Amino acid sequence: MVTQRVLVDASIFFSRTLTDWVFLLREHTGEMFQVFATEDAISEAIAAFRDKNPTVKGSVTAGRAALVRENLDEIIGDFPSGLSFTGTDIGDYHLHAAAHAGRADFVLTSNDPRDITARDEPYEVIHPDAFFALVAQSAPAELLDVVQRQARYWGKKEHSLPLDEALRRAGCPDFAGTVRKALQDLAHRPG
């Protein structure tokens, strides 16, 4: 099996739900894929989180940034300028350049793929719903482990959403259905 390299965009790190699933699936699937990001993506996610939560303690944003850094396989610190860019959002140039520098197979983003590129590239821009479904299809036993772990963790939290509902709200309706089915399978397991 060839390990796939996944460049993660800030739009994923902004969502606790998506961040948790990326890192837990990474942890439980071994060498199936690696996750990496740029300092720009981490900074952008923390800035967006701060904008949405202007009065949250500084330790919350610092902790969130540390959690992301600790769980990444790599942070791309440098990437080229001046590459041909066909995306519609020049603010996403850093993703395009980092994807080339980091030899990405996928750029994982909730944004429109055309923001990053409008032509064939050596990487594929993929939405988290499609990416999670791909991982689940390739590693069904590992998915069950992650679902079970997530259910135990979030089941202890007061006022937490069901896993599938949290995924639906995070823009992953297809994967939410897969998780709902996995929860049903786990509920019917003996013992």
PDB file of C-alpha atoms in Angstrom:
ATOM      1  CA  MET A   1       0.000   0.000   0.000  1.00  0.00           C
ATOM      2  CA  VAL A   2       1.294   3.434  -0.950  1.00  0.00           C
ATOM      3  CA  THR A   3       0.838   6.053   1.754  1.00  0.00           C
ATOM      4  CA  GLN A   4      -1.242   8.960   0.456  1.00  0.00           C
ATOM      5  CA  ARG A   5      -0.183  12.497   1.411  1.00  0.00           C
ATOM      6  CA  VAL A   6      -3.008  14.811   2.433  1.00  0.00           C
ATOM      7  CA  LEU A   7      -2.548  18.577   2.681  1.00  0.00           C
ATOM      8  CA  VAL A   8      -5.153  19.919   5.119  1.00  0.00           C
ATOM      9  CA  ASP A   9      -6.701  23.360   4.627  1.00  0.00           C
ATOM     10  CA  ALA A  10      -7.703  25.812   7.361  1.00  0.00           C
ATOM     11  CA  SER A  11     -11.394  25.158   6.621  1.00  0.00           C
ATOM     12  CA  ILE A  12     -10.917  21.688   8.141  1.00  0.00           C
ATOM     13  CA  PHE A  13      -9.061  22.910  11.239  1.00  0.00           C
ATOM     14  CA  PHE A  14     -11.726  25.530  11.883  1.00  0.00           C
ATOM     15  CA  SER A  15     -14.210  22.720  12.566  1.00  0.00           C
ATOM     16  CA  ARG A  16     -13.612  20.664  15.716  1.00  0.00           C
ATOM     17  CA  THR A  17     -15.668  17.848  14.191  1.00  0.00           C
ATOM     18  CA  LEU A  18     -13.645  17.679  10.977  1.00  0.00           C
ATOM     19  CA  THR A  19     -10.336  18.056  12.815  1.00  0.00           C
ATOM     20  CA  ASP A  20     -11.183  15.193  15.171  1.00  0.00           C
ATOM     21  CA  TRP A  21     -12.161  12.869  12.326  1.00  0.00           C
ATOM     22  CA  VAL A  22      -9.063  13.650  10.248  1.00  0.00           C
ATOM     23  CA  PHE A  23      -6.689  12.993  13.122  1.00  0.00           C
ATOM     24  CA  LEU A  24      -8.483   9.938  14.525  1.00  0.00           C
ATOM     25  CA  LEU A  25      -8.786   8.301  11.121  1.00  0.00           C
ATOM     26  CA  ARG A  26      -5.104   9.072  10.528  1.00  0.00           C
ATOM     27  CA  GLU A  27      -4.175   7.504  13.874  1.00  0.00           C
ATOM     28  CA  HIS A  28      -6.281   4.371  13.404  1.00  0.00           C
ATOM     29  CA  THR A  29      -5.412   3.615   9.772  1.00  0.00           C
ATOM     30  CA  GLY A  30      -1.656   3.399  10.223  1.00  0.00           C
ATOM     31  CA  GLU A  31       0.202   4.193   7.033  1.00  0.00           C
ATOM     32  CA  MET A  32      -2.857   4.650   4.802  1.00  0.00           C
ATOM     33  CA  PHE A  33      -2.326   8.401   4.715  1.00  0.00           C
ATOM     34  CA  GLN A  34      -0.255  11.191   6.228  1.00  0.00           C
ATOM     35  CA  VAL A  35      -1.568  14.637   7.056  1.00  0.00           C
ATOM     36  CA  PHE A  36       0.375  17.820   6.653  1.00  0.00           C
ATOM     37  CA  ALA A  37      -0.377  21.532   6.563  1.00  0.00           C
ATOM     38  CA  THR A  38       1.229  24.936   6.283  1.00  0.00           C
ATOM     39  CA  GLU A  39       1.754  27.458   9.049  1.00  0.00           C
ATOM     40  CA  ASP A  40      -0.530  29.670   6.963  1.00  0.00           C
ATOM     41  CA  ALA A  41      -3.404  27.173   7.248  1.00  0.00           C
ATOM     42  CA  ILE A  42      -2.945  26.790  11.006  1.00  0.00           C
ATOM     43  CA  SER A  43      -2.783  30.565  11.497  1.00  0.00           C
ATOM     44  CA  GLU A  44      -5.827  31.102   9.277  1.00  0.00           C
ATOM     45  CA  ALA A  45      -7.844  28.536  11.236  1.00  0.00           C
ATOM     46  CA  ILE A  46      -6.900  30.064  14.590  1.00  0.00           C
ATOM     47  CA  ALA A  47      -7.702  33.580  13.338  1.00  0.00           C
ATOM     48  CA  ALA A  48     -11.120  32.427  12.063  1.00  0.00           C
ATOM     49  CA  PHE A  49     -11.790  30.661  15.382  1.00  0.00           C
ATOM     50  CA  ARG A  50     -10.839  33.863  17.256  1.00  0.00           C
ATOM     51  CA  ASP A  51     -13.140  35.936  15.022  1.00  0.00           C
ATOM     52  CA  LYS A  52     -16.037  33.613  15.838  1.00  0.00           C
ATOM     53  CA  ASN A  53     -15.137  33.455  19.554  1.00  0.00           C
ATOM     54  CA  PRO A  54     -13.714  36.894  20.388  1.00  0.00           C
ATOM     55  CA  THR A  55     -13.896  36.509  24.180  1.00  0.00           C
ATOM     56  CA  VAL A  56     -12.495  32.978  24.547  1.00  0.00           C
ATOM     57  CA  LYS A  57      -9.384  32.640  26.739  1.00  0.00           C
ATOM     58  CA  GLY A  58      -6.026  32.723  25.003  1.00  0.00           C
ATOM     59  CA  SER A  59      -5.230  29.262  26.312  1.00  0.00           C
ATOM     60  CA  VAL A  60      -8.096  27.889  24.206  1.00  0.00           C
ATOM     61  CA  THR A  61      -6.656  29.150  20.927  1.00  0.00           C
ATOM     62  CA  ALA A  62      -3.124  28.220  21.971  1.00  0.00           C
ATOM     63  CA  GLY A  63      -4.315  24.735  22.903  1.00  0.00           C
ATOM     64  CA  ARG A  64      -6.126  24.330  19.615  1.00  0.00           C
ATOM     65  CA  ALA A  65      -3.048  25.360  17.624  1.00  0.00           C
ATOM     66  CA  ALA A  66      -0.863  23.003  19.695  1.00  0.00           C
ATOM     67  CA  LEU A  67      -3.308  20.116  19.131  1.00  0.00           C
ATOM     68  CA  VAL A  68      -3.142  20.623  15.367  1.00  0.00           C
ATOM     69  CA  ARG A  69       0.652  20.849  15.318  1.00  0.00           C
ATOM     70  CA  GLU A  70       1.073  17.768  17.538  1.00  0.00           C
ATOM     71  CA  ASN A  71      -1.128  15.600  15.304  1.00  0.00           C
ATOM     72  CA  LEU A  72       0.279  16.571  11.931  1.00  0.00           C
ATOM     73  CA  ASP A  73       2.873  14.361  10.306  1.00  0.00           C
ATOM     74  CA  GLU A  74       4.560  17.419   8.857  1.00  0.00           C
ATOM     75  CA  ILE A  75       4.300  21.181   8.570  1.00  0.00           C
ATOM     76  CA  ILE A  76       5.441  22.570   5.225  1.00  0.00           C
ATOM     77  CA  GLY A  77       7.396  25.662   6.190  1.00  0.00           C
ATOM     78  CA  ASP A  78       8.438  26.742   2.742  1.00  0.00           C
ATOM     79  CA  PHE A  79       6.965  26.473  -0.701  1.00  0.00           C
ATOM     80  CA  PRO A  80       7.694  28.205  -3.991  1.00  0.00           C
ATOM     81  CA  SER A  81       6.336  31.484  -5.201  1.00  0.00           C
ATOM     82  CA  GLY A  82       5.673  32.086  -8.859  1.00  0.00           C
ATOM     83  CA  LEU A  83       4.029  28.793  -9.784  1.00  0.00           C
ATOM     84  CA  SER A  84       1.345  29.009 -12.427  1.00  0.00           C
ATOM     85  CA  PHE A  85      -1.947  29.416 -10.542  1.00  0.00           C
ATOM     86  CA  THR A  86      -5.334  28.830 -12.146  1.00  0.00           C
ATOM     87  CA  GLY A  87      -7.456  28.958  -8.985  1.00  0.00           C
ATOM     88  CA  THR A  88     -10.115  31.603  -8.434  1.00  0.00           C
ATOM     89  CA  ASP A  89      -8.903  32.599  -4.930  1.00  0.00           C
ATOM     90  CA  ILE A  90      -5.344  33.937  -4.863  1.00  0.00           C
ATOM     91  CA  GLY A  91      -5.562  33.560  -1.073  1.00  0.00           C
ATOM     92  CA  ASP A  92      -5.376  29.807  -1.688  1.00  0.00           C
ATOM     93  CA  TYR A  93      -2.140  30.045  -3.687  1.00  0.00           C
ATOM     94  CA  HIS A  94      -0.268  28.807  -0.611  1.00  0.00           C
ATOM     95  CA  LEU A  95      -2.273  25.530  -0.753  1.00  0.00           C
ATOM     96  CA  HIS A  96      -1.455  25.034  -4.409  1.00  0.00           C
ATOM     97  CA  ALA A  97       2.237  25.761  -3.849  1.00  0.00           C
ATOM     98  CA  ALA A  98       2.424  23.639  -0.676  1.00  0.00           C
ATOM     99  CA  ALA A  99       0.678  20.761  -2.473  1.00  0.00           C
ATOM    100  CA  HIS A 100       3.460  20.829  -5.060  1.00  0.00           C
ATOM    101  CA  ALA A 101       6.241  21.261  -2.492  1.00  0.00           C
ATOM    102  CA  GLY A 102       4.856  18.526  -0.240  1.00  0.00           C
ATOM    103  CA  ARG A 103       4.014  16.090  -3.050  1.00  0.00           C
ATOM    104  CA  ALA A 104       0.365  15.982  -1.978  1.00  0.00           C
ATOM    105  CA  ASP A 105      -1.984  13.393  -3.358  1.00  0.00           C
ATOM    106  CA  PHE A 106      -4.969  15.275  -1.939  1.00  0.00           C
ATOM    107  CA  VAL A 107      -5.776  18.791  -0.778  1.00  0.00           C
ATOM    108  CA  LEU A 108      -8.492  18.387   1.852  1.00  0.00           C
ATOM    109  CA  THR A 109     -10.769  21.433   1.970  1.00  0.00           C
ATOM    110  CA  SER A 110     -14.384  22.437   2.491  1.00  0.00           C
ATOM    111  CA  ASN A 111     -13.917  25.187  -0.076  1.00  0.00           C
ATOM    112  CA  ASP A 112     -14.775  25.061  -3.764  1.00  0.00           C
ATOM    113  CA  PRO A 113     -12.005  23.122  -5.567  1.00  0.00           C
ATOM    114  CA  ARG A 114     -11.878  25.858  -8.223  1.00  0.00           C
ATOM    115  CA  ASP A 115     -10.537  28.213  -5.536  1.00  0.00           C
ATOM    116  CA  ILE A 116      -7.290  26.234  -5.692  1.00  0.00           C
ATOM    117  CA  THR A 117      -7.036  25.062  -9.294  1.00  0.00           C
ATOM    118  CA  ALA A 118      -8.998  24.934 -12.530  1.00  0.00           C
ATOM    119  CA  ARG A 119      -6.873  22.306 -14.262  1.00  0.00           C
ATOM    120  CA  ASP A 120      -5.392  18.871 -13.743  1.00  0.00           C
ATOM    121  CA  GLU A 121      -2.651  18.874 -11.123  1.00  0.00           C
ATOM    122  CA  PRO A 122      -0.615  16.103  -9.523  1.00  0.00           C
ATOM    123  CA  TYR A 123      -2.984  16.415  -6.544  1.00  0.00           C
ATOM    124  CA  GLU A 124      -6.755  16.094  -6.212  1.00  0.00           C
ATOM    125  CA  VAL A 125      -8.809  18.666  -4.324  1.00  0.00           C
ATOM    126  CA  ILE A 126     -11.227  16.697  -2.164  1.00  0.00           C
ATOM    127  CA  HIS A 127     -14.092  17.600   0.178  1.00  0.00           C
ATOM    128  CA  PRO A 128     -14.002  15.998   3.654  1.00  0.00           C
ATOM    129  CA  ASP A 129     -17.261  14.133   2.994  1.00  0.00           C
ATOM    130  CA  ALA A 130     -15.706  12.355   0.001  1.00  0.00           C
ATOM    131  CA  PHE A 131     -12.361  11.858   1.742  1.00  0.00           C
ATOM    132  CA  PHE A 132     -13.870  10.322   4.881  1.00  0.00           C
ATOM    133  CA  ALA A 133     -16.037   8.045   2.737  1.00  0.00           C
ATOM    134  CA  LEU A 134     -12.937   6.916   0.834  1.00  0.00           C
ATOM    135  CA  VAL A 135     -11.106   6.127   4.081  1.00  0.00           C
ATOM    136  CA  ALA A 136     -14.162   4.319   5.495  1.00  0.00           C
ATOM    137  CA  GLN A 137     -14.475   2.212   2.364  1.00  0.00           C
ATOM    138  CA  SER A 138     -10.774   1.319   2.443  1.00  0.00           C
ATOM    139  CA  ALA A 139     -10.585   0.619   6.191  1.00  0.00           C
ATOM    140  CA  PRO A 140     -14.000  -0.450   7.552  1.00  0.00           C
ATOM    141  CA  ALA A 141     -12.649  -2.108  10.716  1.00  0.00           C
ATOM    142  CA  GLU A 142     -10.602   0.960  11.578  1.00  0.00           C
ATOM    143  CA  LEU A 143     -13.660   3.135  10.976  1.00  0.00           C
ATOM    144  CA  LEU A 144     -15.580   1.090  13.543  1.00  0.00           C
ATOM    145  CA  ASP A 145     -12.756   1.646  16.046  1.00  0.00           C
ATOM    146  CA  VAL A 146     -12.885   5.405  15.492  1.00  0.00           C
ATOM    147  CA  VAL A 147     -16.687   5.517  15.701  1.00  0.00           C
ATOM    148  CA  GLN A 148     -16.583   3.566  18.948  1.00  0.00           C
ATOM    149  CA  ARG A 149     -13.904   5.870  20.375  1.00  0.00           C
ATOM    150  CA  GLN A 150     -15.803   8.986  19.312  1.00  0.00           C
ATOM    151  CA  ALA A 151     -19.080   7.646  20.741  1.00  0.00           C
ATOM    152  CA  ARG A 152     -17.432   6.917  24.106  1.00  0.00           C
ATOM    153  CA  TYR A 153     -15.829  10.364  24.259  1.00  0.00           C
ATOM    154  CA  TRP A 154     -18.791  12.454  23.113  1.00  0.00           C
ATOM    155  CA  GLY A 155     -21.278  10.297  25.021  1.00  0.00           C
ATOM    156  CA  LYS A 156     -19.743  11.585  28.263  1.00  0.00           C
ATOM    157  CA  LYS A 157     -20.099  15.235  27.236  1.00  0.00           C
ATOM    158  CA  GLU A 158     -23.195  17.087  28.280  1.00  0.00           C
ATOM    159  CA  HIS A 159     -25.146  18.692  25.413  1.00  0.00           C
ATOM    160  CA  SER A 160     -23.058  17.031  22.689  1.00  0.00           C
ATOM    161  CA  LEU A 161     -24.649  16.240  19.358  1.00  0.00           C
ATOM    162  CA  PRO A 162     -24.931  12.672  18.081  1.00  0.00           C
ATOM    163  CA  LEU A 163     -21.895  11.881  15.919  1.00  0.00           C
ATOM    164  CA  ASP A 164     -23.877  11.716  12.693  1.00  0.00           C
ATOM    165  CA  GLU A 165     -25.624  15.029  13.374  1.00  0.00           C
ATOM    166  CA  ALA A 166     -22.300  16.761  14.120  1.00  0.00           C
ATOM    167  CA  LEU A 167     -20.963  15.474  10.796  1.00  0.00           C
ATOM    168  CA  ARG A 168     -24.070  16.612   8.931  1.00  0.00           C
ATOM    169  CA  ARG A 169     -23.694  20.105  10.405  1.00  0.00           C
ATOM    170  CA  ALA A 170     -20.017  20.071   9.414  1.00  0.00           C
ATOM    171  CA  GLY A 171     -21.006  19.468   5.780  1.00  0.00           C
ATOM    172  CA  CYS A 172     -20.499  15.696   5.584  1.00  0.00           C
ATOM    173  CA  PRO A 173     -23.979  14.197   5.033  1.00  0.00           C
ATOM    174  CA  ASP A 174     -22.813  11.045   3.230  1.00  0.00           C
ATOM    175  CA  PHE A 175     -20.202  10.199   5.837  1.00  0.00           C
ATOM    176  CA  ALA A 176     -22.769  10.981   8.547  1.00  0.00           C
ATOM    177  CA  GLY A 177     -24.885   8.173   7.095  1.00  0.00           C
ATOM    178  CA  THR A 178     -21.897   5.831   7.170  1.00  0.00           C
ATOM    179  CA  VAL A 179     -21.257   6.706  10.815  1.00  0.00           C
ATOM    180  CA  ARG A 180     -24.934   6.239  11.705  1.00  0.00           C
ATOM    181  CA  LYS A 181     -24.783   2.743  10.155  1.00  0.00           C
ATOM    182  CA  ALA A 182     -21.571   1.981  12.061  1.00  0.00           C
ATOM    183  CA  LEU A 183     -23.230   3.087  15.309  1.00  0.00           C
ATOM    184  CA  GLN A 184     -26.139   0.749  14.577  1.00  0.00           C
ATOM    185  CA  ASP A 185     -23.719  -2.112  13.852  1.00  0.00           C
ATOM    186  CA  LEU A 186     -21.888  -1.446  17.115  1.00  0.00           C
ATOM    187  CA  ALA A 187     -25.163  -1.368  19.051  1.00  0.00           C
ATOM    188  CA  HIS A 188     -26.031  -4.844  17.719  1.00  0.00           C
ATOM    189  CA  ARG A 189     -22.642  -6.399  18.482  1.00  0.00           C
ATOM    190  CA  PRO A 190     -22.727  -9.063  21.156  1.00  0.00           C
ATOM    191  CA  GLY A 191     -21.051  -8.261  24.462  1.00  0.00           C
TER     192      GLY A 191
END
